[in-house]
Amino acid sequence: MAGYIAPRHLRAIKETGHNLACALDPYDGVGIMDSYFPQADFFTEFERFDRHVDKLRRKGEGLDFISICSPNYLHDSHIRFGLRSQAHVICEKPLVLNPWNIDALEILEQETQRRVYNILQLRLHKSIVALRERILNLLKEDPRRVFDVDLTYITSRGKWYFISWKGDISKSGGVATNIGVHFFDMLSWIFGAVRSSQVHVLNAQSASGILELQNARVRWFLSVDAQNLPKEAQEQNKRTYRLISVNGESVEFSEGFTDLHTESYRDILNGGGFGLKEARNSIQIVHQIRNSEPLGLVGDYHPFCKI
């Protein structure tokens, strides 16, 4: 609840007309909860939270859904807890860090007859949905067409980032996973399955490479280093730079992010949502990137690599 993304889940639960029965966070200064669910039972220790959830279940008052906004490396364990507690699970991205974690969760879904849902909110963004429809219509005319796509995303982070769990690749999955997984999901959703992947740059601050999809060749660059911001962004004191272009044409989707978690919850509660199957592609992509040997600045690398 103390993290960056948890308040969006609180708002989504509230705006869809539902109640937060209980919450767990090791950090106890989560006054933000009072704005949404002041009556929710609150725990700072997992063991006490586990006992409380189990008591509710045994009284016939078990949780319908458990929402997970914990650090990336804990998602798998917390999803398992949710399923074993006979609750459906809504989990932030990345769903898990490794593809084989999804295999095990598929088995647990079958055993518990409960579902795991991943927040993949870009699939609900109006501009992205419109882009996908346009691309699919063009592919109907020429199914073998390959688009040239550039993805650049720089979101500056301070020294705290590298001291926190986010700076530990074993816990966050590294920069490509931590800030890029939803972009890779969106691109594979639009342009199809991965054919090949090359990585040119891979370090704690930045990652870049070429991703060959069924119908696109994607040059991508991701960074948390403010020094990689383009000059115009620095002159305007901007800390974030986001650009996606398709065949040289920019795709504008800077606006419209505010309500996407609420839309994600509404979609899940209405019988939709994105599950383990939908999450797999992006998890495989970032896992491959994380375990690649970078080639260096050879071939057709992203121009921001020169910075």
mmCIF file of C-alpha atoms in Angstrom:
data_model
loop_
_atom_site.group_PDB
_atom_site.id
_atom_site.type_symbol
_atom_site.label_atom_id
_atom_site.label_comp_id
_atom_site.label_asym_id
_atom_site.label_seq_id
_atom_site.Cartn_x
_atom_site.Cartn_y
_atom_site.Cartn_z
ATOM 1 C CA MET A 1 0.000 0.000 0.000
ATOM 2 C CA ALA A 2 2.979 2.279 0.525
ATOM 3 C CA GLY A 3 4.312 1.734 -2.969
ATOM 4 C CA TYR A 4 3.812 3.728 -6.135
ATOM 5 C CA ILE A 5 1.204 1.504 -7.752
ATOM 6 C CA ALA A 6 -0.931 0.295 -4.814
ATOM 7 C CA PRO A 7 -3.099 3.465 -4.607
ATOM 8 C CA ARG A 8 -4.272 2.773 -8.168
ATOM 9 C CA HIS A 9 -5.544 -0.606 -6.988
ATOM 10 C CA LEU A 10 -7.262 0.986 -3.983
ATOM 11 C CA ARG A 11 -8.985 3.419 -6.299
ATOM 12 C CA ALA A 12 -9.965 0.641 -8.711
ATOM 13 C CA ILE A 13 -11.528 -1.432 -5.928
ATOM 14 C CA LYS A 14 -13.448 1.620 -4.699
ATOM 15 C CA GLU A 15 -14.588 2.809 -8.128
ATOM 16 C CA THR A 16 -15.886 -0.627 -9.119
ATOM 17 C CA GLY A 17 -18.086 -0.657 -6.001
ATOM 18 C CA HIS A 18 -16.191 -3.270 -3.990
ATOM 19 C CA ASN A 19 -14.668 -3.470 -0.531
ATOM 20 C CA LEU A 20 -11.143 -4.047 0.739
ATOM 21 C CA ALA A 21 -11.540 -6.454 3.671
ATOM 22 C CA CYS A 22 -7.900 -6.623 4.772
ATOM 23 C CA ALA A 23 -4.419 -5.581 3.687
ATOM 24 C CA LEU A 24 -0.784 -6.506 4.297
ATOM 25 C CA ASP A 25 2.212 -4.180 4.065
ATOM 26 C CA PRO A 26 5.470 -4.319 6.072
ATOM 27 C CA TYR A 27 5.397 -0.511 6.056
ATOM 28 C CA ASP A 28 2.873 0.784 8.582
ATOM 29 C CA GLY A 29 2.613 4.409 7.460
ATOM 30 C CA VAL A 30 -0.063 3.751 4.859
ATOM 31 C CA GLY A 31 -2.513 6.510 5.724
ATOM 32 C CA ILE A 32 -3.583 6.534 2.073
ATOM 33 C CA MET A 33 -5.893 3.640 2.998
ATOM 34 C CA ASP A 34 -8.069 6.008 5.042
ATOM 35 C CA SER A 35 -9.053 7.771 1.829
ATOM 36 C CA TYR A 36 -10.549 4.546 0.519
ATOM 37 C CA PHE A 37 -11.127 1.817 3.130
ATOM 38 C CA PRO A 38 -10.603 3.018 6.722
ATOM 39 C CA GLN A 39 -12.347 -0.085 8.114
ATOM 40 C CA ALA A 40 -10.024 -2.593 6.410
ATOM 41 C CA ASP A 41 -8.103 -4.844 8.796
ATOM 42 C CA PHE A 42 -4.395 -4.114 8.435
ATOM 43 C CA PHE A 43 -1.326 -6.297 9.040
ATOM 44 C CA THR A 44 2.415 -5.725 8.841
ATOM 45 C CA GLU A 45 3.368 -9.390 9.292
ATOM 46 C CA PHE A 46 2.530 -12.035 6.706
ATOM 47 C CA GLU A 47 1.974 -14.742 9.344
ATOM 48 C CA ARG A 48 -0.826 -12.775 11.024
ATOM 49 C CA PHE A 49 -2.318 -11.858 7.668
ATOM 50 C CA ASP A 50 -2.251 -15.520 6.636
ATOM 51 C CA ARG A 51 -4.043 -16.526 9.849
ATOM 52 C CA HIS A 52 -6.684 -13.826 9.366
ATOM 53 C CA VAL A 53 -7.394 -14.822 5.746
ATOM 54 C CA ASP A 54 -7.649 -18.478 6.768
ATOM 55 C CA LYS A 55 -10.128 -17.622 9.564
ATOM 56 C CA LEU A 56 -12.301 -15.711 7.105
ATOM 57 C CA ARG A 57 -12.294 -18.673 4.737
ATOM 58 C CA ARG A 58 -13.245 -21.151 7.471
ATOM 59 C CA LYS A 59 -16.143 -18.905 8.558
ATOM 60 C CA GLY A 60 -17.490 -18.885 5.016
ATOM 61 C CA GLU A 61 -16.407 -15.260 4.563
ATOM 62 C CA GLY A 62 -13.381 -15.967 2.385
ATOM 63 C CA LEU A 63 -11.893 -13.376 0.065
ATOM 64 C CA ASP A 64 -13.140 -13.314 -3.518
ATOM 65 C CA PHE A 65 -9.975 -11.644 -4.867
ATOM 66 C CA ILE A 66 -6.492 -10.944 -3.569
ATOM 67 C CA SER A 67 -4.638 -8.046 -5.218
ATOM 68 C CA ILE A 68 -0.844 -8.186 -5.324
ATOM 69 C CA CYS A 69 1.348 -5.064 -5.553
ATOM 70 C CA SER A 70 4.433 -6.474 -3.830
ATOM 71 C CA PRO A 71 8.033 -6.431 -5.174
ATOM 72 C CA ASN A 72 8.429 -8.433 -8.386
ATOM 73 C CA TYR A 73 10.314 -11.371 -6.869
ATOM 74 C CA LEU A 74 7.505 -12.008 -4.369
ATOM 75 C CA HIS A 75 4.694 -12.166 -6.931
ATOM 76 C CA ASP A 76 4.968 -15.903 -7.534
ATOM 77 C CA SER A 77 4.807 -16.749 -3.830
ATOM 78 C CA HIS A 78 1.959 -14.317 -3.153
ATOM 79 C CA ILE A 79 -0.031 -15.596 -6.140
ATOM 80 C CA ARG A 80 0.319 -19.119 -4.763
ATOM 81 C CA PHE A 81 -0.911 -17.910 -1.377
ATOM 82 C CA GLY A 82 -3.936 -16.301 -3.008
ATOM 83 C CA LEU A 83 -4.877 -19.421 -4.959
ATOM 84 C CA ARG A 84 -4.410 -21.686 -1.924
ATOM 85 C CA SER A 85 -6.678 -19.290 0.003
ATOM 86 C CA GLN A 86 -9.403 -20.073 -2.553
ATOM 87 C CA ALA A 87 -9.303 -16.556 -3.988
ATOM 88 C CA HIS A 88 -8.858 -15.298 -7.517
ATOM 89 C CA VAL A 89 -5.692 -13.217 -7.886
ATOM 90 C CA ILE A 90 -5.089 -9.842 -9.539
ATOM 91 C CA CYS A 91 -1.357 -9.204 -9.839
ATOM 92 C CA GLU A 92 0.725 -6.292 -11.035
ATOM 93 C CA LYS A 93 3.214 -6.759 -13.852
ATOM 94 C CA PRO A 94 5.554 -8.485 -14.252
ATOM 95 C CA LEU A 95 3.384 -11.414 -13.246
ATOM 96 C CA VAL A 96 6.484 -13.495 -12.407
ATOM 97 C CA LEU A 97 10.174 -13.340 -13.278
ATOM 98 C CA ASN A 98 10.603 -16.678 -15.061
ATOM 99 C CA PRO A 99 8.555 -18.527 -17.708
ATOM 100 C CA TRP A 100 8.587 -21.782 -15.720
ATOM 101 C CA ASN A 101 6.811 -20.023 -12.853
ATOM 102 C CA ILE A 102 3.823 -19.687 -15.182
ATOM 103 C CA ASP A 103 3.881 -23.437 -15.870
ATOM 104 C CA ALA A 104 3.584 -24.173 -12.150
ATOM 105 C CA LEU A 105 0.833 -21.586 -11.662
ATOM 106 C CA GLU A 106 -1.211 -23.161 -14.462
ATOM 107 C CA ILE A 107 -1.212 -26.415 -12.499
ATOM 108 C CA LEU A 108 -2.210 -24.608 -9.295
ATOM 109 C CA GLU A 109 -5.031 -22.823 -11.111
ATOM 110 C CA GLN A 110 -6.429 -26.202 -12.157
ATOM 111 C CA GLU A 111 -6.083 -27.626 -8.639
ATOM 112 C CA THR A 112 -7.793 -24.683 -6.929
ATOM 113 C CA GLN A 113 -10.258 -23.776 -9.697
ATOM 114 C CA ARG A 114 -9.262 -20.139 -9.235
ATOM 115 C CA ARG A 115 -7.858 -17.695 -11.794
ATOM 116 C CA VAL A 116 -4.785 -15.476 -11.958
ATOM 117 C CA TYR A 117 -5.161 -12.115 -13.707
ATOM 118 C CA ASN A 118 -2.300 -9.829 -14.760
ATOM 119 C CA ILE A 119 -2.647 -6.048 -15.002
ATOM 120 C CA LEU A 120 -1.757 -5.381 -18.650
ATOM 121 C CA GLN A 121 -3.377 -1.979 -18.857
ATOM 122 C CA LEU A 122 -1.846 -0.880 -22.168
ATOM 123 C CA ARG A 123 -4.134 -3.403 -23.867
ATOM 124 C CA LEU A 124 -7.032 -1.222 -22.696
ATOM 125 C CA HIS A 125 -5.532 2.134 -23.709
ATOM 126 C CA LYS A 126 -7.694 3.665 -26.442
ATOM 127 C CA SER A 127 -4.734 4.777 -28.575
ATOM 128 C CA ILE A 128 -3.100 1.351 -28.363
ATOM 129 C CA VAL A 129 -6.369 -0.436 -29.153
ATOM 130 C CA ALA A 130 -6.826 1.841 -32.186
ATOM 131 C CA LEU A 131 -3.255 1.135 -33.323
ATOM 132 C CA ARG A 132 -3.808 -2.616 -33.058
ATOM 133 C CA GLU A 133 -7.000 -2.421 -35.097
ATOM 134 C CA ARG A 134 -5.214 -0.379 -37.775
ATOM 135 C CA ILE A 135 -2.296 -2.838 -37.937
ATOM 136 C CA LEU A 136 -4.603 -5.867 -38.108
ATOM 137 C CA ASN A 137 -6.537 -4.285 -40.974
ATOM 138 C CA LEU A 138 -3.289 -3.668 -42.877
ATOM 139 C CA LEU A 139 -2.204 -7.255 -42.248
ATOM 140 C CA LYS A 140 -5.451 -8.523 -43.748
ATOM 141 C CA GLU A 141 -4.279 -6.957 -47.007
ATOM 142 C CA ASP A 142 -0.714 -8.284 -46.672
ATOM 143 C CA PRO A 143 -0.207 -10.896 -43.902
ATOM 144 C CA ARG A 144 3.563 -10.962 -44.477
ATOM 145 C CA ARG A 145 4.070 -7.237 -44.000
ATOM 146 C CA VAL A 146 6.777 -6.244 -41.496
ATOM 147 C CA PHE A 147 6.604 -2.862 -39.747
ATOM 148 C CA ASP A 148 9.594 -0.857 -38.485
ATOM 149 C CA VAL A 149 8.984 0.051 -34.847
ATOM 150 C CA ASP A 150 11.083 2.186 -32.498
ATOM 151 C CA LEU A 151 10.450 2.115 -28.752
ATOM 152 C CA THR A 152 12.199 4.608 -26.470
ATOM 153 C CA TYR A 153 11.322 4.888 -22.793
ATOM 154 C CA ILE A 154 13.413 6.783 -20.260
ATOM 155 C CA THR A 155 12.044 7.281 -16.771
ATOM 156 C CA SER A 156 14.628 8.885 -14.513
ATOM 157 C CA ARG A 157 15.310 7.359 -11.116
ATOM 158 C CA GLY A 158 17.420 8.688 -8.266
ATOM 159 C CA LYS A 159 20.008 6.994 -6.068
ATOM 160 C CA TRP A 160 17.277 5.385 -3.946
ATOM 161 C CA TYR A 161 16.313 3.170 -6.889
ATOM 162 C CA PHE A 162 19.587 1.251 -6.863
ATOM 163 C CA ILE A 163 19.539 0.794 -3.085
ATOM 164 C CA SER A 164 15.966 -0.528 -3.145
ATOM 165 C CA TRP A 165 14.879 -3.970 -4.364
ATOM 166 C CA LYS A 166 14.350 -2.446 -7.815
ATOM 167 C CA GLY A 167 18.110 -2.084 -8.223
ATOM 168 C CA ASP A 168 18.668 -5.780 -7.456
ATOM 169 C CA ILE A 169 18.279 -7.782 -10.683
ATOM 170 C CA SER A 170 17.470 -10.963 -8.740
ATOM 171 C CA LYS A 171 14.490 -9.190 -7.180
ATOM 172 C CA SER A 172 13.272 -6.864 -9.947
ATOM 173 C CA GLY A 173 14.463 -8.675 -13.057
ATOM 174 C CA GLY A 174 16.478 -5.646 -14.144
ATOM 175 C CA VAL A 175 15.522 -2.541 -16.057
ATOM 176 C CA ALA A 176 13.959 -4.340 -19.053
ATOM 177 C CA THR A 177 11.612 -6.230 -16.738
ATOM 178 C CA ASN A 178 10.926 -3.457 -14.262
ATOM 179 C CA ILE A 179 10.012 -0.681 -16.693
ATOM 180 C CA GLY A 180 9.660 -2.482 -20.011
ATOM 181 C CA VAL A 181 7.557 -5.603 -19.548
ATOM 182 C CA HIS A 182 4.231 -3.894 -20.362
ATOM 183 C CA PHE A 183 5.688 -2.388 -23.544
ATOM 184 C CA PHE A 184 6.912 -5.797 -24.703
ATOM 185 C CA ASP A 185 3.488 -7.227 -23.924
ATOM 186 C CA MET A 186 1.818 -4.499 -25.954
ATOM 187 C CA LEU A 187 4.149 -4.949 -28.938
ATOM 188 C CA SER A 188 3.770 -8.734 -29.085
ATOM 189 C CA TRP A 189 -0.015 -8.323 -28.666
ATOM 190 C CA ILE A 190 -0.091 -6.113 -31.746
ATOM 191 C CA PHE A 191 2.659 -7.537 -33.962
ATOM 192 C CA GLY A 192 2.750 -11.225 -33.083
ATOM 193 C CA ALA A 193 5.111 -13.833 -31.716
ATOM 194 C CA VAL A 194 8.868 -13.417 -31.212
ATOM 195 C CA ARG A 195 11.125 -14.682 -33.985
ATOM 196 C CA SER A 196 14.464 -13.528 -32.596
ATOM 197 C CA SER A 197 15.990 -11.156 -30.077
ATOM 198 C CA GLN A 198 19.346 -9.373 -29.868
ATOM 199 C CA VAL A 199 20.613 -7.253 -27.007
ATOM 200 C CA HIS A 200 23.155 -4.484 -27.623
ATOM 201 C CA VAL A 201 23.279 -2.825 -24.203
ATOM 202 C CA LEU A 202 22.492 -4.384 -20.827
ATOM 203 C CA ASN A 203 23.462 -2.845 -17.503
ATOM 204 C CA ALA A 204 21.873 -1.645 -14.273
ATOM 205 C CA GLN A 205 20.713 1.662 -15.776
ATOM 206 C CA SER A 206 19.846 0.838 -19.394
ATOM 207 C CA ALA A 207 19.010 -1.904 -21.872
ATOM 208 C CA SER A 208 18.603 -1.876 -25.629
ATOM 209 C CA GLY A 209 18.257 -4.278 -28.499
ATOM 210 C CA ILE A 210 16.382 -5.533 -31.547
ATOM 211 C CA LEU A 211 13.248 -7.626 -31.240
ATOM 212 C CA GLU A 212 12.041 -9.430 -34.352
ATOM 213 C CA LEU A 213 8.320 -10.147 -34.143
ATOM 214 C CA GLN A 214 6.131 -11.905 -36.671
ATOM 215 C CA ASN A 215 5.098 -8.600 -38.239
ATOM 216 C CA ALA A 216 7.539 -6.046 -36.839
ATOM 217 C CA ARG A 217 11.182 -5.264 -36.344
ATOM 218 C CA VAL A 218 11.475 -3.380 -33.055
ATOM 219 C CA ARG A 219 14.470 -1.266 -32.031
ATOM 220 C CA TRP A 220 14.045 -0.619 -28.329
ATOM 221 C CA PHE A 221 15.819 1.423 -25.675
ATOM 222 C CA LEU A 222 14.916 1.513 -21.973
ATOM 223 C CA SER A 223 16.662 3.484 -19.240
ATOM 224 C CA VAL A 224 16.324 4.900 -15.726
ATOM 225 C CA ASP A 225 19.345 7.198 -16.248
ATOM 226 C CA ALA A 226 18.459 10.904 -16.601
ATOM 227 C CA GLN A 227 21.623 11.455 -18.631
ATOM 228 C CA ASN A 228 19.999 9.518 -21.468
ATOM 229 C CA LEU A 229 17.140 12.006 -21.775
ATOM 230 C CA PRO A 230 17.176 13.860 -25.111
ATOM 231 C CA LYS A 231 18.255 17.490 -25.037
ATOM 232 C CA GLU A 232 14.751 18.856 -25.523
ATOM 233 C CA ALA A 233 13.459 16.908 -22.522
ATOM 234 C CA GLN A 234 16.321 18.093 -20.326
ATOM 235 C CA GLU A 235 15.765 21.721 -21.351
ATOM 236 C CA GLN A 236 12.124 21.411 -20.288
ATOM 237 C CA ASN A 237 13.142 19.776 -16.968
ATOM 238 C CA LYS A 238 11.247 16.624 -17.866
ATOM 239 C CA ARG A 239 12.184 13.424 -16.054
ATOM 240 C CA THR A 240 10.437 11.051 -18.442
ATOM 241 C CA TYR A 241 10.598 10.545 -22.198
ATOM 242 C CA ARG A 242 8.339 8.101 -24.003
ATOM 243 C CA LEU A 243 8.177 7.528 -27.768
ATOM 244 C CA ILE A 244 6.854 4.734 -29.953
ATOM 245 C CA SER A 245 6.917 5.085 -33.722
ATOM 246 C CA VAL A 246 5.621 2.750 -36.432
ATOM 247 C CA ASN A 247 7.184 3.218 -39.861
ATOM 248 C CA GLY A 248 8.384 6.636 -38.707
ATOM 249 C CA GLU A 249 4.960 7.767 -37.464
ATOM 250 C CA SER A 250 4.737 8.558 -33.752
ATOM 251 C CA VAL A 251 2.051 6.874 -31.678
ATOM 252 C CA GLU A 252 0.680 9.312 -29.110
ATOM 253 C CA PHE A 253 -0.411 7.663 -25.874
ATOM 254 C CA SER A 254 0.927 9.993 -23.179
ATOM 255 C CA GLU A 255 -2.586 10.676 -21.902
ATOM 256 C CA GLY A 256 -5.267 8.293 -20.718
ATOM 257 C CA PHE A 257 -3.276 6.274 -18.180
ATOM 258 C CA THR A 258 -5.088 7.544 -15.084
ATOM 259 C CA ASP A 259 -8.118 5.278 -15.152
ATOM 260 C CA LEU A 260 -6.643 2.141 -16.712
ATOM 261 C CA HIS A 261 -6.372 0.190 -13.464
ATOM 262 C CA THR A 262 -10.046 0.814 -12.791
ATOM 263 C CA GLU A 263 -10.807 -0.312 -16.350
ATOM 264 C CA SER A 264 -8.671 -3.419 -15.786
ATOM 265 C CA TYR A 265 -10.612 -4.315 -12.632
ATOM 266 C CA ARG A 266 -13.921 -3.651 -14.367
ATOM 267 C CA ASP A 267 -12.879 -5.910 -17.259
ATOM 268 C CA ILE A 268 -11.898 -8.735 -14.876
ATOM 269 C CA LEU A 269 -15.086 -8.434 -12.827
ATOM 270 C CA ASN A 270 -17.149 -8.538 -16.024
ATOM 271 C CA GLY A 271 -15.632 -11.886 -17.000
ATOM 272 C CA GLY A 272 -12.706 -10.632 -19.092
ATOM 273 C CA GLY A 273 -9.169 -9.915 -17.946
ATOM 274 C CA PHE A 274 -5.751 -11.180 -19.000
ATOM 275 C CA GLY A 275 -4.522 -14.420 -17.478
ATOM 276 C CA LEU A 276 -1.452 -16.632 -17.472
ATOM 277 C CA LYS A 277 -1.647 -17.313 -21.195
ATOM 278 C CA GLU A 278 -1.615 -13.607 -22.055
ATOM 279 C CA ALA A 279 1.238 -12.878 -19.632
ATOM 280 C CA ARG A 280 3.577 -15.558 -20.988
ATOM 281 C CA ASN A 281 4.975 -13.777 -24.083
ATOM 282 C CA SER A 282 6.255 -10.713 -22.247
ATOM 283 C CA ILE A 283 7.741 -12.816 -19.427
ATOM 284 C CA GLN A 284 9.628 -14.917 -21.962
ATOM 285 C CA ILE A 285 10.893 -11.799 -23.746
ATOM 286 C CA VAL A 286 12.285 -10.080 -20.643
ATOM 287 C CA HIS A 287 13.727 -13.341 -19.312
ATOM 288 C CA GLN A 288 15.633 -13.811 -22.569
ATOM 289 C CA ILE A 289 16.875 -10.206 -22.465
ATOM 290 C CA ARG A 290 18.009 -10.538 -18.859
ATOM 291 C CA ASN A 291 20.045 -13.631 -19.670
ATOM 292 C CA SER A 292 21.580 -12.369 -22.935
ATOM 293 C CA GLU A 293 25.196 -11.519 -23.594
ATOM 294 C CA PRO A 294 25.138 -7.940 -24.952
ATOM 295 C CA LEU A 295 26.631 -7.550 -28.438
ATOM 296 C CA GLY A 296 27.799 -3.971 -28.012
ATOM 297 C CA LEU A 297 27.298 -1.235 -30.586
ATOM 298 C CA VAL A 298 27.251 -3.368 -33.711
ATOM 299 C CA GLY A 299 24.691 -3.581 -36.492
ATOM 300 C CA ASP A 300 21.476 -1.557 -36.476
ATOM 301 C CA TYR A 301 21.410 -0.556 -32.815
ATOM 302 C CA HIS A 302 19.070 2.056 -31.329
ATOM 303 C CA PRO A 303 20.515 5.583 -31.780
ATOM 304 C CA PHE A 304 20.173 6.351 -28.059
ATOM 305 C CA CYS A 305 22.851 3.730 -27.394
ATOM 306 C CA LYS A 306 25.415 6.283 -28.520
ATOM 307 C CA ILE A 307 24.572 8.445 -25.502
#
